[in-house]
Amino acid sequence: LVMGLSKYKFGELLELTNENNSDGKYGENDAIGVNVDKIILPMRGKISEKDFSKFHLVPPGHFAYNPRGSRKLGIGFNDTDRTFIITFNDNVFRIKPSAKNILLDTYLFMYLSRKEWDRYAEFISWGSSTEVFDWTYFCDEEISLPPIDIQRKYVAVYNAMLANQQSYERGLEDLKLTCDAYIEELRRNIPSVAIGKYLIPSDERNTLNLSADSVRGLSVSKDMIETKANMNGVSVSNYKIVPPRYIAYVSDTSRRGDKMSLGFNRTKETFLVSSISTVFKTDTRYLLPEFLMLYICRDEFDRYARFHSWGSARETFDWDEMCDVRIPIPAIEIQQDIVNIYEAYLTHKEINEKLKTQIKDLCPILIKGSIEEAQG
């Protein structure tokens, strides 16, 4: 014991479980993954044909982590009352029953969510093509813990902020449901028409001499994102410009998990996208681009685009197919009302993401505060 802090090796406090879903009780709807943001999320891709009996159980109060990675460690904590399953390549562990009076699970999660821990885990990971943070390395590392009462105090602060964010998120989903309800009502009450006569294609290249800083990628989550391509030495003179309120999409649908990569320029800036992208705007007298985005961001549209994609080596959803898409188009005033609700949803969504970031950034502050308090 040194000035109120007790030093332990993780191996004294934690135990690996890795219990298989051998009886097949849990299936596709229970499969999860963990990411570098320390979040448990539904497993993506085609997983229905996987052998779930080999997956590891993640019961309530258990942690899961992906030992393979670089720069950041994918970790998640199951703070629900539900059991999940995760691929057998990932490890599942818990605090030993005998250590429950030494270490709180939420305090441990706060500790492992810090950037300092990511940097340290990267430093002690080993491998050639893939670096691995092995369980034995994990167990051999040390942690200095304040008394359990001090842990509870700082965990309470964390939980209060988390409850506030989750309450805000529930209101966010109510907004989304309201918007979806409007869309469904339109589909029932207004005949659908082909959108082609309201679309205006654009093939304008980088005549504005925009730099590579203006290049954006198009994601399957329907966002314009910072490009992941290495733009060093790449000429962007032939890139297509995407002015405000223009839409861009990648016609190739065969290698993107049955989803279409597209984005809408919601900003007042002009961006650049690859010359392989299709760029267009709408005739705003009849069809607002924001209203159209409500439809083409839906899972139903991804399925439609995939079904109507054609080709041999690669399948594409070409411009003619886009023009043939049929949606109900109400009066422009009604479109604007629905768009206003959706934009309120997007604004609240951005605030919610900032709240999540604040909570994550709070973890190292709380851990530091608890340690300093223990040291007196």
CSV table of C-alpha atoms in Angstrom, one decimal:
chain,number,residue,atom,x,y,z
A,1,LEU,CA,0.0,0.0,0.0
A,2,VAL,CA,1.5,3.4,-1.0
A,3,MET,CA,-0.3,6.6,0.0
A,4,GLY,CA,-3.8,5.0,-0.4
A,5,LEU,CA,-3.1,3.3,-3.7
A,6,SER,CA,-2.9,-0.5,-4.0
A,7,LYS,CA,-0.9,-2.0,-6.8
A,8,TYR,CA,-2.0,-5.2,-8.5
A,9,LYS,CA,-1.3,-7.1,-11.7
A,10,PHE,CA,-4.4,-7.5,-13.9
A,11,GLY,CA,-4.0,-11.3,-13.7
A,12,GLU,CA,-4.8,-11.1,-9.9
A,13,LEU,CA,-8.1,-9.3,-10.6
A,14,LEU,CA,-9.3,-10.6,-14.0
A,15,GLU,CA,-10.1,-14.0,-15.4
A,16,LEU,CA,-10.6,-15.1,-19.0
A,17,THR,CA,-14.0,-16.9,-19.6
A,18,ASN,CA,-14.2,-17.5,-23.4
A,19,GLU,CA,-17.2,-19.8,-22.8
A,20,ASN,CA,-18.5,-21.2,-26.1
A,21,ASN,CA,-22.1,-20.9,-27.2
A,22,SER,CA,-22.0,-24.7,-27.5
A,23,ASP,CA,-25.8,-25.3,-27.2
A,24,GLY,CA,-26.6,-22.7,-29.9
A,25,LYS,CA,-28.9,-20.8,-27.6
A,26,TYR,CA,-27.7,-17.5,-29.0
A,27,GLY,CA,-27.7,-16.6,-32.7
A,28,GLU,CA,-27.5,-13.9,-35.3
A,29,ASN,CA,-29.5,-11.3,-33.4
A,30,ASP,CA,-27.1,-11.7,-30.4
A,31,ALA,CA,-23.8,-11.4,-32.3
A,32,ILE,CA,-21.8,-8.3,-31.6
A,33,GLY,CA,-18.4,-6.8,-32.3
A,34,VAL,CA,-16.3,-4.3,-30.4
A,35,ASN,CA,-14.6,-1.2,-31.8
A,36,VAL,CA,-11.8,1.2,-31.0
A,37,ASP,CA,-14.3,3.6,-29.5
A,38,LYS,CA,-15.0,1.0,-26.8
A,39,ILE,CA,-18.5,0.4,-28.0
A,40,ILE,CA,-20.4,-2.9,-28.3
A,41,LEU,CA,-22.2,-2.9,-31.7
A,42,PRO,CA,-24.2,-5.4,-33.8
A,43,MET,CA,-21.9,-7.6,-36.0
A,44,ARG,CA,-21.9,-6.4,-39.6
A,45,GLY,CA,-21.9,-8.2,-42.9
A,46,LYS,CA,-23.3,-11.6,-43.9
A,47,ILE,CA,-23.2,-13.6,-40.7
A,48,SER,CA,-26.3,-15.9,-41.0
A,49,GLU,CA,-24.2,-18.8,-42.3
A,50,LYS,CA,-21.6,-18.6,-39.4
A,51,ASP,CA,-21.3,-21.4,-36.9
A,52,PHE,CA,-22.5,-19.5,-33.8
A,53,SER,CA,-21.8,-22.5,-31.5
A,54,LYS,CA,-18.1,-21.5,-31.6
A,55,PHE,CA,-18.8,-17.9,-30.6
A,56,HIS,CA,-17.9,-16.8,-27.1
A,57,LEU,CA,-20.6,-15.8,-24.7
A,58,VAL,CA,-20.5,-12.2,-23.4
A,59,PRO,CA,-22.8,-12.3,-20.3
A,60,PRO,CA,-23.8,-9.1,-18.3
A,61,GLY,CA,-20.8,-7.6,-16.5
A,62,HIS,CA,-18.3,-9.1,-18.9
A,63,PHE,CA,-15.7,-7.4,-21.1
A,64,ALA,CA,-14.7,-8.4,-24.6
A,65,TYR,CA,-11.7,-7.3,-26.6
A,66,ASN,CA,-10.1,-7.8,-29.9
A,67,PRO,CA,-6.4,-8.7,-29.3
A,68,ARG,CA,-5.5,-7.8,-32.9
A,69,GLY,CA,-5.1,-4.2,-33.9
A,70,SER,CA,-2.9,-1.2,-34.2
A,71,ARG,CA,-2.9,2.1,-32.4
A,72,LYS,CA,-6.2,1.4,-30.5
A,73,LEU,CA,-7.6,-1.6,-28.8
A,74,GLY,CA,-11.2,-2.7,-29.5
A,75,ILE,CA,-12.8,-3.2,-26.1
A,76,GLY,CA,-16.5,-3.3,-25.0
A,77,PHE,CA,-18.2,-3.8,-21.7
A,78,ASN,CA,-21.6,-5.4,-21.4
A,79,ASP,CA,-23.4,-3.2,-19.0
A,80,THR,CA,-26.8,-4.5,-20.0
A,81,ASP,CA,-28.9,-7.4,-18.6
A,82,ARG,CA,-28.6,-9.3,-21.9
A,83,THR,CA,-26.1,-12.0,-23.0
A,84,PHE,CA,-24.4,-11.5,-26.4
A,85,ILE,CA,-22.0,-13.6,-28.4
A,86,ILE,CA,-18.7,-12.6,-30.1
A,87,THR,CA,-16.4,-14.3,-32.5
A,88,PHE,CA,-14.0,-16.9,-31.0
A,89,ASN,CA,-11.1,-14.8,-32.2
A,90,ASP,CA,-12.0,-12.2,-29.5
A,91,ASN,CA,-11.4,-12.7,-25.8
A,92,VAL,CA,-14.0,-12.4,-23.1
A,93,PHE,CA,-13.1,-11.7,-19.5
A,94,ARG,CA,-14.6,-10.6,-16.2
A,95,ILE,CA,-13.4,-9.3,-12.8
A,96,LYS,CA,-12.8,-12.3,-10.5
A,97,PRO,CA,-15.6,-12.7,-7.9
A,98,SER,CA,-12.9,-12.5,-5.2
A,99,ALA,CA,-11.8,-9.1,-6.6
A,100,LYS,CA,-15.2,-7.5,-6.6
A,101,ASN,CA,-14.4,-5.6,-3.4
A,102,ILE,CA,-11.2,-4.4,-5.0
A,103,LEU,CA,-12.2,-3.2,-8.4
A,104,LEU,CA,-15.5,-2.0,-9.9
A,105,ASP,CA,-16.3,-3.1,-13.4
A,106,THR,CA,-17.3,0.5,-14.5
A,107,TYR,CA,-14.1,1.8,-13.1
A,108,LEU,CA,-12.1,-0.8,-15.0
A,109,PHE,CA,-14.0,0.2,-18.2
A,110,MET,CA,-13.1,3.9,-17.6
A,111,TYR,CA,-9.5,2.9,-17.1
A,112,LEU,CA,-9.4,0.9,-20.3
A,113,SER,CA,-11.2,3.6,-22.3
A,114,ARG,CA,-8.3,6.1,-22.0
A,115,LYS,CA,-6.0,7.0,-24.8
A,116,GLU,CA,-3.1,6.4,-22.4
A,117,TRP,CA,-4.1,2.8,-22.2
A,118,ASP,CA,-4.4,2.5,-26.0
A,119,ARG,CA,-0.9,3.8,-26.4
A,120,TYR,CA,0.5,1.4,-23.8
A,121,ALA,CA,-1.4,-1.6,-25.2
A,122,GLU,CA,0.1,-0.7,-28.6
A,123,PHE,CA,3.6,-0.4,-27.1
A,124,ILE,CA,3.5,-3.9,-25.6
A,125,SER,CA,1.8,-5.6,-28.5
A,126,TRP,CA,3.9,-7.9,-30.7
A,127,GLY,CA,3.6,-9.4,-34.2
A,128,SER,CA,4.8,-9.1,-37.8
A,129,SER,CA,1.9,-8.6,-40.2
A,130,THR,CA,-0.6,-8.2,-37.3
A,131,GLU,CA,0.3,-7.0,-33.8
A,132,VAL,CA,-1.4,-8.9,-31.0
A,133,PHE,CA,-2.1,-7.8,-27.4
A,134,ASP,CA,-2.0,-11.2,-25.9
A,135,TRP,CA,-4.0,-12.1,-22.8
A,136,THR,CA,-0.8,-13.1,-21.0
A,137,TYR,CA,0.6,-9.6,-21.6
A,138,PHE,CA,-2.6,-8.1,-20.3
A,139,CYS,CA,-2.4,-10.2,-17.1
A,140,ASP,CA,1.2,-9.2,-16.5
A,141,GLU,CA,0.5,-5.4,-16.5
A,142,GLU,CA,0.0,-3.5,-13.3
A,143,ILE,CA,-2.7,-1.2,-12.2
A,144,SER,CA,-2.7,1.2,-9.1
A,145,LEU,CA,-6.1,1.3,-7.6
A,146,PRO,CA,-7.7,3.7,-5.1
A,147,PRO,CA,-9.9,2.3,-2.4
A,148,ILE,CA,-13.3,1.0,-3.5
A,149,ASP,CA,-15.2,3.9,-1.9
A,150,ILE,CA,-13.2,6.4,-4.0
A,151,GLN,CA,-13.9,4.3,-7.1
A,152,ARG,CA,-17.6,4.4,-6.4
A,153,LYS,CA,-17.5,8.2,-6.1
A,154,TYR,CA,-16.0,8.7,-9.5
A,155,VAL,CA,-18.0,6.0,-11.1
A,156,ALA,CA,-21.2,7.8,-9.9
A,157,VAL,CA,-20.0,10.9,-11.8
A,158,TYR,CA,-19.4,8.9,-14.9
A,159,ASN,CA,-22.8,7.1,-14.6
A,160,ALA,CA,-24.7,10.4,-14.2
A,161,MET,CA,-23.2,11.8,-17.4
A,162,LEU,CA,-23.9,8.5,-19.2
A,163,ALA,CA,-27.6,8.5,-18.0
A,164,ASN,CA,-28.0,12.1,-19.3
A,165,GLN,CA,-26.6,11.2,-22.7
A,166,GLN,CA,-28.8,8.1,-22.9
A,167,SER,CA,-31.9,10.1,-22.0
A,168,TYR,CA,-31.0,12.5,-24.8
A,169,GLU,CA,-30.5,9.6,-27.2
A,170,ARG,CA,-34.0,8.3,-26.5
A,171,GLY,CA,-35.4,11.7,-27.5
A,172,LEU,CA,-33.3,11.5,-30.6
A,173,GLU,CA,-34.9,8.2,-31.6
A,174,ASP,CA,-38.4,9.7,-31.1
A,175,LEU,CA,-37.6,12.4,-33.7
A,176,LYS,CA,-36.4,9.7,-36.1
A,177,LEU,CA,-39.6,7.7,-35.6
A,178,THR,CA,-41.7,10.8,-36.3
A,179,CYS,CA,-39.9,11.4,-39.5
A,180,ASP,CA,-40.2,7.7,-40.6
A,181,ALA,CA,-43.9,7.8,-39.8
A,182,TYR,CA,-44.4,10.8,-42.1
A,183,ILE,CA,-42.5,9.0,-44.9
A,184,GLU,CA,-44.6,5.8,-44.5
A,185,GLU,CA,-47.8,7.9,-44.6
A,186,LEU,CA,-46.8,9.5,-47.8
A,187,ARG,CA,-46.0,6.1,-49.3
A,188,ARG,CA,-49.6,5.0,-48.5
A,189,ASN,CA,-51.4,8.1,-49.7
A,190,ILE,CA,-49.5,9.5,-52.6
A,191,PRO,CA,-48.7,7.7,-55.9
A,192,SER,CA,-45.0,7.2,-56.5
A,193,VAL,CA,-43.4,8.8,-59.6
A,194,ALA,CA,-40.0,8.3,-61.3
A,195,ILE,CA,-37.5,10.9,-60.0
A,196,GLY,CA,-35.5,11.2,-63.3
A,197,LYS,CA,-37.3,14.3,-64.5
A,198,TYR,CA,-36.3,16.1,-61.4
A,199,LEU,CA,-32.6,15.2,-61.4
A,200,ILE,CA,-29.9,17.2,-63.1
A,201,PRO,CA,-26.6,15.4,-63.6
A,202,SER,CA,-23.3,17.3,-63.2
A,203,ASP,CA,-20.0,16.5,-64.7
A,204,GLU,CA,-18.1,19.7,-63.8
A,205,ARG,CA,-14.5,19.0,-63.0
A,206,ASN,CA,-12.1,20.9,-60.7
A,207,THR,CA,-12.2,24.2,-62.5
A,208,LEU,CA,-12.1,26.0,-59.2
A,209,ASN,CA,-8.5,24.7,-58.6
A,210,LEU,CA,-9.5,23.2,-55.2
A,211,SER,CA,-6.8,21.4,-53.4
A,212,ALA,CA,-6.6,17.8,-52.1
A,213,ASP,CA,-7.9,19.1,-48.8
A,214,SER,CA,-11.3,19.4,-50.5
A,215,VAL,CA,-11.5,15.8,-51.5
A,216,ARG,CA,-14.2,13.7,-49.8
A,217,GLY,CA,-15.0,10.1,-49.7
A,218,LEU,CA,-18.5,8.6,-50.0
A,219,SER,CA,-19.5,6.1,-47.3
A,220,VAL,CA,-22.1,3.3,-47.1
A,221,SER,CA,-23.5,5.2,-44.1
A,222,LYS,CA,-24.5,7.9,-46.6
A,223,ASP,CA,-22.0,10.6,-45.5
A,224,MET,CA,-19.4,12.6,-47.2
A,225,ILE,CA,-16.2,11.9,-45.1
A,226,GLU,CA,-12.6,12.8,-45.0
A,227,THR,CA,-10.9,10.7,-47.7
A,228,LYS,CA,-8.9,7.7,-46.6
A,229,ALA,CA,-6.9,7.7,-49.8
A,230,ASN,CA,-3.2,8.9,-49.8
A,231,MET,CA,-3.4,12.1,-51.8
A,232,ASN,CA,0.3,12.9,-51.8
A,233,GLY,CA,1.3,13.7,-55.3
A,234,VAL,CA,-2.2,13.0,-56.7
A,235,SER,CA,-3.6,15.4,-59.2
A,236,VAL,CA,-7.2,16.5,-58.4
A,237,SER,CA,-7.7,18.4,-61.7
A,238,ASN,CA,-10.0,15.8,-63.0
A,239,TYR,CA,-12.0,15.3,-59.8
A,240,LYS,CA,-15.7,16.2,-59.9
A,241,ILE,CA,-17.0,19.2,-57.8
A,242,VAL,CA,-19.9,18.8,-55.4
A,243,PRO,CA,-21.3,22.2,-54.6
A,244,PRO,CA,-23.7,22.7,-51.6
A,245,ARG,CA,-26.9,20.6,-51.8
A,246,TYR,CA,-25.5,18.3,-54.5
A,247,ILE,CA,-25.6,14.5,-54.1
A,248,ALA,CA,-22.8,12.1,-55.2
A,249,TYR,CA,-22.8,8.3,-55.3
A,250,VAL,CA,-20.6,5.5,-56.4
A,251,SER,CA,-22.4,3.3,-59.0
A,252,ASP,CA,-20.4,0.1,-58.1
A,253,THR,CA,-22.4,-1.8,-55.6
A,254,SER,CA,-20.7,-5.2,-55.8
A,255,ARG,CA,-18.0,-4.8,-53.1
A,256,ARG,CA,-19.7,-2.7,-50.4
A,257,GLY,CA,-21.6,-5.2,-48.3
A,258,ASP,CA,-24.8,-4.7,-50.5
A,259,LYS,CA,-24.9,-1.0,-49.6
A,260,MET,CA,-24.5,2.0,-51.9
A,261,SER,CA,-21.8,4.6,-51.1
A,262,LEU,CA,-23.2,8.1,-51.4
A,263,GLY,CA,-23.2,11.5,-49.7
A,264,PHE,CA,-25.0,14.8,-49.6
A,265,ASN,CA,-23.1,18.1,-49.3
A,266,ARG,CA,-25.0,19.7,-46.3
A,267,THR,CA,-22.3,22.4,-45.9
A,268,LYS,CA,-21.8,25.7,-47.6
A,269,GLU,CA,-18.4,24.6,-49.0
A,270,THR,CA,-17.7,23.0,-52.3
A,271,PHE,CA,-16.0,19.5,-52.2
A,272,LEU,CA,-14.3,17.2,-54.7
A,273,VAL,CA,-15.1,13.5,-55.3
A,274,SER,CA,-13.4,10.9,-57.5
A,275,SER,CA,-14.1,11.1,-61.2
A,276,ILE,CA,-15.8,7.6,-61.0
A,277,SER,CA,-18.6,9.1,-58.8
A,278,THR,CA,-21.9,10.3,-60.2
A,279,VAL,CA,-22.8,13.8,-59.1
A,280,PHE,CA,-26.3,15.4,-59.5
A,281,LYS,CA,-28.6,18.0,-58.0
A,282,THR,CA,-32.4,18.2,-58.0
A,283,ASP,CA,-34.8,20.7,-59.5
A,284,THR,CA,-35.7,22.4,-56.2
A,285,ARG,CA,-39.0,23.7,-57.5
A,286,TYR,CA,-40.4,20.2,-57.3
A,287,LEU,CA,-38.0,18.0,-55.3
A,288,LEU,CA,-35.8,19.1,-52.4
A,289,PRO,CA,-32.5,17.2,-52.3
A,290,GLU,CA,-32.9,16.9,-48.5
A,291,PHE,CA,-36.2,15.1,-49.1
A,292,LEU,CA,-34.7,12.8,-51.7
A,293,MET,CA,-32.0,11.9,-49.2
A,294,LEU,CA,-34.6,10.7,-46.7
A,295,TYR,CA,-35.5,8.0,-49.2
A,296,ILE,CA,-32.1,7.0,-50.6
A,297,CYS,CA,-30.6,6.7,-47.1
A,298,ARG,CA,-33.0,4.0,-46.2
A,299,ASP,CA,-32.1,0.3,-46.1
A,300,GLU,CA,-34.9,-0.4,-48.6
A,301,PHE,CA,-33.1,1.8,-51.2
A,302,ASP,CA,-29.8,-0.2,-50.6
A,303,ARG,CA,-31.7,-3.4,-51.4
A,304,TYR,CA,-33.4,-1.8,-54.4
A,305,ALA,CA,-30.1,-0.5,-55.8
A,306,ARG,CA,-28.4,-3.8,-55.3
A,307,PHE,CA,-31.2,-5.7,-57.0
A,308,HIS,CA,-31.2,-3.3,-60.0
A,309,SER,CA,-27.4,-3.3,-60.4
A,310,TRP,CA,-26.0,-5.0,-63.5
A,311,GLY,CA,-22.7,-6.2,-64.8
A,312,SER,CA,-20.3,-9.2,-64.9
A,313,ALA,CA,-16.9,-8.5,-63.2
A,314,ARG,CA,-18.6,-5.8,-61.2
A,315,GLU,CA,-22.2,-4.7,-60.8
A,316,THR,CA,-23.3,-1.1,-61.1
A,317,PHE,CA,-26.3,1.0,-60.4
A,318,ASP,CA,-26.1,3.3,-63.3
A,319,TRP,CA,-27.7,6.7,-63.9
A,320,ASP,CA,-30.6,5.4,-65.9
A,321,GLU,CA,-31.5,3.1,-62.9
A,322,MET,CA,-31.3,6.0,-60.5
A,323,CYS,CA,-33.7,8.0,-62.7
A,324,ASP,CA,-36.1,5.1,-62.7
A,325,VAL,CA,-36.4,5.2,-58.9
A,326,ARG,CA,-40.0,5.9,-57.9
A,327,ILE,CA,-41.0,7.8,-54.7
A,328,PRO,CA,-44.0,9.8,-53.6
A,329,ILE,CA,-43.4,13.5,-54.1
A,330,PRO,CA,-45.7,15.8,-52.2
A,331,ALA,CA,-46.0,19.6,-52.5
A,332,ILE,CA,-42.8,21.4,-51.8
A,333,GLU,CA,-44.2,22.8,-48.5
A,334,ILE,CA,-44.9,19.4,-47.2
A,335,GLN,CA,-41.4,18.2,-48.2
A,336,GLN,CA,-39.9,21.2,-46.3
A,337,ASP,CA,-41.9,20.3,-43.2
A,338,ILE,CA,-40.6,16.8,-43.2
A,339,VAL,CA,-37.1,17.9,-44.0
A,340,ASN,CA,-37.3,20.3,-41.0
A,341,ILE,CA,-38.0,17.4,-38.7
A,342,TYR,CA,-35.2,15.4,-40.2
A,343,GLU,CA,-32.7,18.3,-39.9
A,344,ALA,CA,-33.7,18.7,-36.2
A,345,TYR,CA,-32.9,15.0,-35.8
A,346,LEU,CA,-29.5,15.5,-37.5
A,347,THR,CA,-28.7,18.5,-35.2
A,348,HIS,CA,-29.6,16.5,-32.1
A,349,LYS,CA,-27.6,13.5,-33.4
A,350,GLU,CA,-24.5,15.7,-33.7
A,351,ILE,CA,-25.1,17.0,-30.1
A,352,ASN,CA,-25.5,13.4,-29.0
A,353,GLU,CA,-22.2,12.4,-30.6
A,354,LYS,CA,-20.5,15.4,-28.8
A,355,LEU,CA,-21.9,14.2,-25.5
A,356,LYS,CA,-20.5,10.7,-26.2
A,357,THR,CA,-17.1,12.3,-26.9
A,358,GLN,CA,-17.3,14.4,-23.7
A,359,ILE,CA,-18.0,11.2,-21.7
A,360,LYS,CA,-15.0,9.4,-23.3
A,361,ASP,CA,-12.8,12.4,-22.7
A,362,LEU,CA,-13.9,12.5,-19.1
A,363,CYS,CA,-12.5,9.0,-18.4
A,364,PRO,CA,-8.8,10.0,-18.0
A,365,ILE,CA,-9.9,13.0,-15.9
A,366,LEU,CA,-11.9,10.9,-13.5
A,367,ILE,CA,-9.2,8.2,-13.2
A,368,LYS,CA,-6.6,10.9,-12.5
A,369,GLY,CA,-8.9,12.5,-10.0
A,370,SER,CA,-9.5,9.2,-8.1
A,371,ILE,CA,-5.8,8.5,-8.0
A,372,GLU,CA,-4.9,12.0,-6.7
A,373,GLU,CA,-7.6,11.8,-4.1
A,374,ALA,CA,-6.3,8.4,-2.9
A,375,GLN,CA,-2.8,9.8,-2.7
A,376,GLY,CA,-4.1,12.6,-0.5
